[in-house]
PDB file of C-alpha atoms in Angstrom:
ATOM      1  CA  MET A   1    -119.123 -23.468 -32.478  1.00 78.00           C
ATOM      2  CA  ALA A   2    -117.289 -23.842 -36.074  1.00 81.00           C
ATOM      3  CA  TYR A   3    -120.622 -26.108 -36.879  1.00 86.00           C
ATOM      4  CA  ASP A   4    -122.716 -23.747 -35.666  1.00 85.00           C
ATOM      5  CA  ARG A   5    -121.504 -20.785 -37.665  1.00 83.00           C
ATOM      6  CA  TYR A   6    -121.032 -23.247 -41.018  1.00 87.00           C
ATOM      7  CA  VAL A   7    -124.713 -24.394 -40.522  1.00 89.00           C
ATOM      8  CA  ALA A   8    -125.723 -20.595 -40.108  1.00 85.00           C
ATOM      9  CA  ILE A   9    -123.642 -19.191 -43.020  1.00 84.00           C
ATOM     10  CA  CYS A  10    -123.720 -21.973 -45.163  1.00 85.00           C
ATOM     11  CA  ARG A  11    -127.011 -23.826 -44.621  1.00 88.00           C
ATOM     12  CA  PRO A  12    -129.205 -20.792 -43.384  1.00 86.00           C
ATOM     13  CA  LEU A  13    -132.790 -22.366 -44.492  1.00 91.00           C
ATOM     14  CA  HIS A  14    -131.978 -25.891 -42.687  1.00 91.00           C
ATOM     15  CA  TYR A  15    -130.414 -23.981 -39.453  1.00 90.00           C
ATOM     16  CA  GLY A  16    -133.590 -25.203 -37.654  1.00 90.00           C
ATOM     17  CA  THR A  17    -133.555 -28.344 -38.553  1.00 91.00           C
ATOM     18  CA  ILE A  18    -129.779 -29.107 -38.196  1.00 92.00           C
ATOM     19  CA  MET A  19    -129.317 -27.322 -35.342  1.00 91.00           C
ATOM     20  CA  ASP A  20    -131.975 -28.515 -33.024  1.00 91.00           C
ATOM     21  CA  SER A  21    -131.442 -28.943 -28.855  1.00 91.00           C
ATOM     22  CA  ARG A  22    -130.758 -32.884 -29.794  1.00 94.00           C
ATOM     23  CA  ALA A  23    -128.010 -31.809 -31.825  1.00 91.00           C
ATOM     24  CA  CYS A  24    -126.477 -29.585 -29.419  1.00 90.00           C
ATOM     25  CA  ALA A  25    -127.145 -31.762 -26.549  1.00 93.00           C
ATOM     26  CA  LYS A  26    -124.869 -34.540 -28.398  1.00 93.00           C
ATOM     27  CA  MET A  27    -121.989 -31.896 -29.254  1.00 90.00           C
ATOM     28  CA  ALA A  28    -121.749 -30.798 -25.771  1.00 90.00           C
ATOM     29  CA  ALA A  29    -122.127 -34.520 -24.118  1.00 94.00           C
ATOM     30  CA  ALA A  30    -119.156 -35.569 -26.770  1.00 89.00           C
ATOM     31  CA  ALA A  31    -117.179 -32.323 -25.589  1.00 87.00           C
ATOM     32  CA  TRP A  32    -117.734 -33.009 -22.032  1.00 91.00           C
ATOM     33  CA  ALA A  33    -117.264 -36.533 -22.150  1.00 91.00           C
ATOM     34  CA  SER A  34    -114.022 -36.460 -24.236  1.00 86.00           C
ATOM     35  CA  GLY A  35    -112.667 -34.001 -21.830  1.00 86.00           C
ATOM     36  CA  PHE A  36    -113.701 -36.197 -19.046  1.00 90.00           C
ATOM     37  CA  LEU A  37    -111.928 -39.220 -20.295  1.00 86.00           C
ATOM     38  CA  THR A  38    -108.526 -36.973 -21.017  1.00 83.00           C
ATOM     39  CA  ALA A  39    -108.744 -35.847 -17.377  1.00 84.00           C
ATOM     40  CA  VAL A  40    -109.232 -39.037 -16.340  1.00 86.00           C
ATOM     41  CA  LEU A  41    -106.466 -41.000 -18.199  1.00 82.00           C
ATOM     42  CA  HIS A  42    -104.069 -38.574 -17.491  1.00 78.00           C
ATOM     43  CA  THR A  43    -104.978 -37.936 -13.423  1.00 82.00           C
ATOM     44  CA  GLY A  44    -104.341 -41.855 -13.289  1.00 82.00           C
ATOM     45  CA  ASN A  45    -101.649 -42.186 -14.978  1.00 78.00           C
ATOM     46  CA  THR A  46     -99.902 -39.384 -13.065  1.00 77.00           C
ATOM     47  CA  PHE A  47    -100.843 -40.597  -9.628  1.00 78.00           C
ATOM     48  CA  SER A  48     -99.043 -43.851 -10.827  1.00 78.00           C
ATOM     49  CA  MET A  49     -95.935 -42.222 -11.651  1.00 75.00           C
ATOM     50  CA  PRO A  50     -93.172 -42.164  -9.131  1.00 76.00           C
ATOM     51  CA  LEU A  51     -91.653 -38.781  -8.245  1.00 74.00           C
ATOM     52  CA  CYS A  52     -87.845 -38.575  -7.232  1.00 75.00           C
ATOM     53  CA  GLN A  53     -87.099 -34.977  -7.948  1.00 69.00           C
ATOM     54  CA  GLY A  54     -89.462 -33.921  -5.009  1.00 70.00           C
ATOM     55  CA  ASN A  55     -92.832 -32.670  -5.417  1.00 69.00           C
ATOM     56  CA  THR A  56     -92.318 -28.803  -6.074  1.00 72.00           C
ATOM     57  CA  VAL A  57     -93.751 -27.562  -9.749  1.00 71.00           C
ATOM     58  CA  ASP A  58     -92.714 -24.543 -11.068  1.00 69.00           C
ATOM     59  CA  GLN A  59     -95.797 -22.844 -12.134  1.00 70.00           C
ATOM     60  CA  PHE A  60     -98.379 -21.583 -10.868  1.00 66.00           C
ATOM     61  CA  PHE A  61    -100.745 -24.657 -11.080  1.00 68.00           C
ATOM     62  CA  CYS A  62     -99.931 -28.445 -11.209  1.00 70.00           C
ATOM     63  CA  GLU A  63     -99.984 -29.373 -14.992  1.00 72.00           C
ATOM     64  CA  VAL A  64     -98.549 -32.347 -17.086  1.00 69.00           C
ATOM     65  CA  PRO A  65     -95.376 -31.635 -18.543  1.00 67.00           C
ATOM     66  CA  GLN A  66     -94.259 -30.183 -15.173  1.00 71.00           C
ATOM     67  CA  ILE A  67     -94.955 -33.460 -13.513  1.00 73.00           C
ATOM     68  CA  LEU A  68     -93.182 -35.394 -16.075  1.00 70.00           C
ATOM     69  CA  LYS A  69     -90.131 -33.418 -14.766  1.00 71.00           C
ATOM     70  CA  LEU A  70     -90.334 -34.832 -11.690  1.00 74.00           C
ATOM     71  CA  SER A  71     -91.035 -38.139 -12.724  1.00 74.00           C
ATOM     72  CA  CYS A  72     -87.963 -40.656 -12.646  1.00 72.00           C
ATOM     73  CA  SER A  73     -88.936 -43.613 -14.031  1.00 67.00           C
ATOM     74  CA  GLU A  74     -89.401 -45.210 -17.463  1.00 67.00           C
ATOM     75  CA  SER A  75     -93.585 -44.899 -16.448  1.00 62.00           C
ATOM     76  CA  TYR A  76     -93.371 -41.122 -17.845  1.00 62.00           C
ATOM     77  CA  LEU A  77     -93.770 -42.746 -21.331  1.00 71.00           C
ATOM     78  CA  ARG A  78     -97.082 -43.672 -20.866  1.00 73.00           C
ATOM     79  CA  GLU A  79     -97.865 -40.167 -20.168  1.00 69.00           C
ATOM     80  CA  VAL A  80     -96.084 -38.792 -23.250  1.00 73.00           C
ATOM     81  CA  GLY A  81     -98.484 -41.395 -25.242  1.00 78.00           C
ATOM     82  CA  LEU A  82    -101.432 -40.092 -23.723  1.00 78.00           C
ATOM     83  CA  LEU A  83     -99.980 -36.482 -24.705  1.00 75.00           C
ATOM     84  CA  LEU A  84     -99.198 -37.810 -28.089  1.00 80.00           C
ATOM     85  CA  VAL A  85    -103.280 -38.981 -28.320  1.00 80.00           C
ATOM     86  CA  THR A  86    -104.540 -35.973 -26.748  1.00 79.00           C
ATOM     87  CA  ALA A  87    -102.189 -33.771 -29.338  1.00 77.00           C
ATOM     88  CA  CYS A  88    -103.566 -36.042 -32.138  1.00 81.00           C
ATOM     89  CA  LEU A  89    -107.344 -35.577 -31.072  1.00 81.00           C
ATOM     90  CA  MET A  90    -106.759 -32.130 -30.766  1.00 78.00           C
ATOM     91  CA  LEU A  91    -105.368 -31.579 -33.991  1.00 81.00           C
ATOM     92  CA  GLY A  92    -108.323 -33.297 -35.574  1.00 83.00           C
ATOM     93  CA  CYS A  93    -110.690 -30.959 -34.344  1.00 83.00           C
ATOM     94  CA  PHE A  94    -108.662 -28.429 -35.353  1.00 81.00           C
ATOM     95  CA  VAL A  95    -108.482 -29.487 -38.800  1.00 86.00           C
ATOM     96  CA  PHE A  96    -112.379 -30.122 -38.453  1.00 86.00           C
ATOM     97  CA  ILE A  97    -112.521 -26.511 -37.215  1.00 83.00           C
ATOM     98  CA  VAL A  98    -110.220 -25.121 -40.265  1.00 84.00           C
ATOM     99  CA  LEU A  99    -112.219 -26.820 -42.947  1.00 88.00           C
ATOM    100  CA  SER A 100    -115.562 -25.562 -41.700  1.00 87.00           C
ATOM    101  CA  TYR A 101    -114.105 -22.074 -41.952  1.00 85.00           C
ATOM    102  CA  VAL A 102    -112.954 -22.333 -45.577  1.00 88.00           C
ATOM    103  CA  GLN A 103    -116.293 -23.910 -46.341  1.00 89.00           C
ATOM    104  CA  ILE A 104    -117.722 -20.529 -44.431  1.00 87.00           C
ATOM    105  CA  PHE A 105    -115.289 -17.859 -45.681  1.00 87.00           C
ATOM    106  CA  THR A 106    -116.000 -19.547 -49.654  1.00 89.00           C
ATOM    107  CA  ALA A 107    -119.336 -18.828 -48.760  1.00 87.00           C
ATOM    108  CA  VAL A 108    -118.900 -15.345 -47.492  1.00 86.00           C
ATOM    109  CA  LEU A 109    -116.837 -14.275 -50.283  1.00 87.00           C
ATOM    110  CA  ARG A 110    -119.771 -14.870 -52.472  1.00 87.00           C
ATOM    111  CA  ILE A 111    -121.837 -12.233 -50.543  1.00 83.00           C
ATOM    112  CA  PRO A 112    -122.466  -9.427 -52.632  1.00 86.00           C
ATOM    113  CA  SER A 113    -122.813  -7.282 -49.983  1.00 86.00           C
ATOM    114  CA  GLU A 114    -119.663  -5.406 -48.530  1.00 87.00           C
ATOM    115  CA  GLN A 115    -121.357  -4.917 -44.769  1.00 87.00           C
ATOM    116  CA  GLY A 116    -122.712  -8.437 -44.986  1.00 82.00           C
ATOM    117  CA  ARG A 117    -119.161 -10.144 -45.752  1.00 85.00           C
ATOM    118  CA  HIS A 118    -117.696  -7.845 -42.914  1.00 86.00           C
ATOM    119  CA  LYS A 119    -120.567  -8.859 -40.526  1.00 82.00           C
ATOM    120  CA  ALA A 120    -119.846 -12.520 -41.676  1.00 81.00           C
ATOM    121  CA  PHE A 121    -115.785 -12.253 -41.195  1.00 82.00           C
ATOM    122  CA  SER A 122    -116.397 -10.215 -37.770  1.00 82.00           C
ATOM    123  CA  MET A 123    -118.731 -13.185 -36.436  1.00 78.00           C
ATOM    124  CA  CYS A 124    -116.000 -16.165 -37.297  1.00 80.00           C
ATOM    125  CA  LEU A 125    -112.328 -14.540 -37.054  1.00 83.00           C
ATOM    126  CA  PRO A 126    -112.316 -13.665 -33.026  1.00 83.00           C
ATOM    127  CA  HIS A 127    -112.851 -17.547 -32.884  1.00 81.00           C
ATOM    128  CA  LEU A 128    -110.850 -18.546 -35.460  1.00 81.00           C
ATOM    129  CA  ALA A 129    -107.916 -16.602 -33.819  1.00 83.00           C
ATOM    130  CA  VAL A 130    -108.413 -17.983 -29.790  1.00 82.00           C
ATOM    131  CA  VAL A 131    -108.691 -21.422 -30.884  1.00 81.00           C
ATOM    132  CA  SER A 132    -105.655 -21.197 -32.767  1.00 82.00           C
ATOM    133  CA  LEU A 133    -103.828 -19.765 -30.024  1.00 82.00           C
ATOM    134  CA  PHE A 134    -104.887 -22.460 -27.867  1.00 81.00           C
ATOM    135  CA  VAL A 135    -104.279 -25.500 -30.232  1.00 80.00           C
ATOM    136  CA  SER A 136    -100.634 -24.050 -30.845  1.00 82.00           C
ATOM    137  CA  THR A 137     -99.395 -23.255 -27.401  1.00 81.00           C
ATOM    138  CA  GLY A 138    -101.369 -26.140 -26.046  1.00 77.00           C
ATOM    139  CA  ILE A 139     -99.100 -28.314 -28.709  1.00 77.00           C
ATOM    140  CA  PHE A 140     -96.327 -26.382 -28.175  1.00 79.00           C
ATOM    141  CA  ALA A 141     -96.457 -26.528 -24.390  1.00 77.00           C
ATOM    142  CA  TYR A 142     -96.813 -30.197 -24.411  1.00 73.00           C
ATOM    143  CA  LEU A 143     -94.520 -31.563 -27.043  1.00 73.00           C
ATOM    144  CA  LYS A 144     -91.709 -29.136 -27.232  1.00 75.00           C
ATOM    145  CA  PRO A 145     -88.385 -30.960 -26.469  1.00 75.00           C
ATOM    146  CA  PRO A 146     -87.275 -30.396 -23.020  1.00 70.00           C
ATOM    147  CA  SER A 147     -83.890 -28.806 -24.428  1.00 73.00           C
ATOM    148  CA  LEU A 148     -86.216 -25.571 -25.510  1.00 74.00           C
ATOM    149  CA  SER A 149     -87.809 -25.480 -21.756  1.00 73.00           C
ATOM    150  CA  SER A 150     -87.087 -22.624 -19.134  1.00 79.00           C
ATOM    151  CA  PRO A 151     -89.057 -21.574 -16.256  1.00 77.00           C
ATOM    152  CA  ALA A 152     -90.235 -18.369 -17.754  1.00 82.00           C
ATOM    153  CA  LEU A 153     -90.960 -19.875 -21.541  1.00 81.00           C
ATOM    154  CA  ASP A 154     -92.979 -22.655 -19.882  1.00 80.00           C
ATOM    155  CA  LEU A 155     -94.968 -20.256 -17.751  1.00 81.00           C
ATOM    156  CA  VAL A 156     -95.589 -17.833 -20.433  1.00 83.00           C
ATOM    157  CA  VAL A 157     -97.265 -20.755 -22.512  1.00 81.00           C
ATOM    158  CA  ALA A 158     -99.214 -21.789 -19.888  1.00 81.00           C
ATOM    159  CA  VAL A 159    -100.918 -18.384 -19.599  1.00 81.00           C
ATOM    160  CA  LEU A 160    -100.958 -18.338 -23.334  1.00 81.00           C
ATOM    161  CA  TYR A 161    -103.349 -21.545 -23.452  1.00 79.00           C
ATOM    162  CA  THR A 162    -105.062 -21.638 -19.984  1.00 82.00           C
ATOM    163  CA  VAL A 163    -105.170 -18.136 -19.154  1.00 84.00           C
ATOM    164  CA  VAL A 164    -106.203 -16.388 -22.229  1.00 83.00           C
ATOM    165  CA  PRO A 165    -108.790 -17.944 -24.402  1.00 83.00           C
ATOM    166  CA  PRO A 166    -111.503 -18.247 -20.994  1.00 84.00           C
ATOM    167  CA  THR A 167    -110.763 -14.653 -20.556  1.00 85.00           C
ATOM    168  CA  LEU A 168    -111.604 -13.871 -24.223  1.00 81.00           C
ATOM    169  CA  ASN A 169    -114.732 -16.143 -24.551  1.00 77.00           C
ATOM    170  CA  PRO A 170    -117.433 -12.937 -23.731  1.00 80.00           C
ATOM    171  CA  LEU A 171    -115.527 -11.190 -26.397  1.00 75.00           C
ATOM    172  CA  ILE A 172    -116.221 -13.961 -29.062  1.00 72.00           C
ATOM    173  CA  TYR A 173    -119.700 -14.709 -27.926  1.00 66.00           C
TER     174      TYR A 173
END
């Protein structure tokens, strides 16, 4: 979405050639493939961990940090490694999005009409806010030290990165 908006605002005359159906299919395939690969790696690793503290998760759904709390072996280090790789990939995507928006905002600030600037900002800011919320709460949930963990905080953070962004999607699009 950030790249689409970058092309629409910064290269509007080339939009049709840059954002053709082939480019959209490639970007969608990359997003689906990376999500599927991450899910498969986490699922396979999770099922290979022995659980010694029961099988009750203190959440409204089963997620990786909560399962790691139930693990009793050193195999959880593999999952922590996977979480770090996932966090780095998310951070890389977030940096790409931020850089795209820096270029967009630079171009928007050069628009002479205040109405044009307002329209461009109102198109971009909600997306950037939701992505920031998702990335920051997701990284906090997965990389926070166990000393900061409490069931109530874990539940609030889980809702912030799993329920709120999809709920806001209709407003963004």
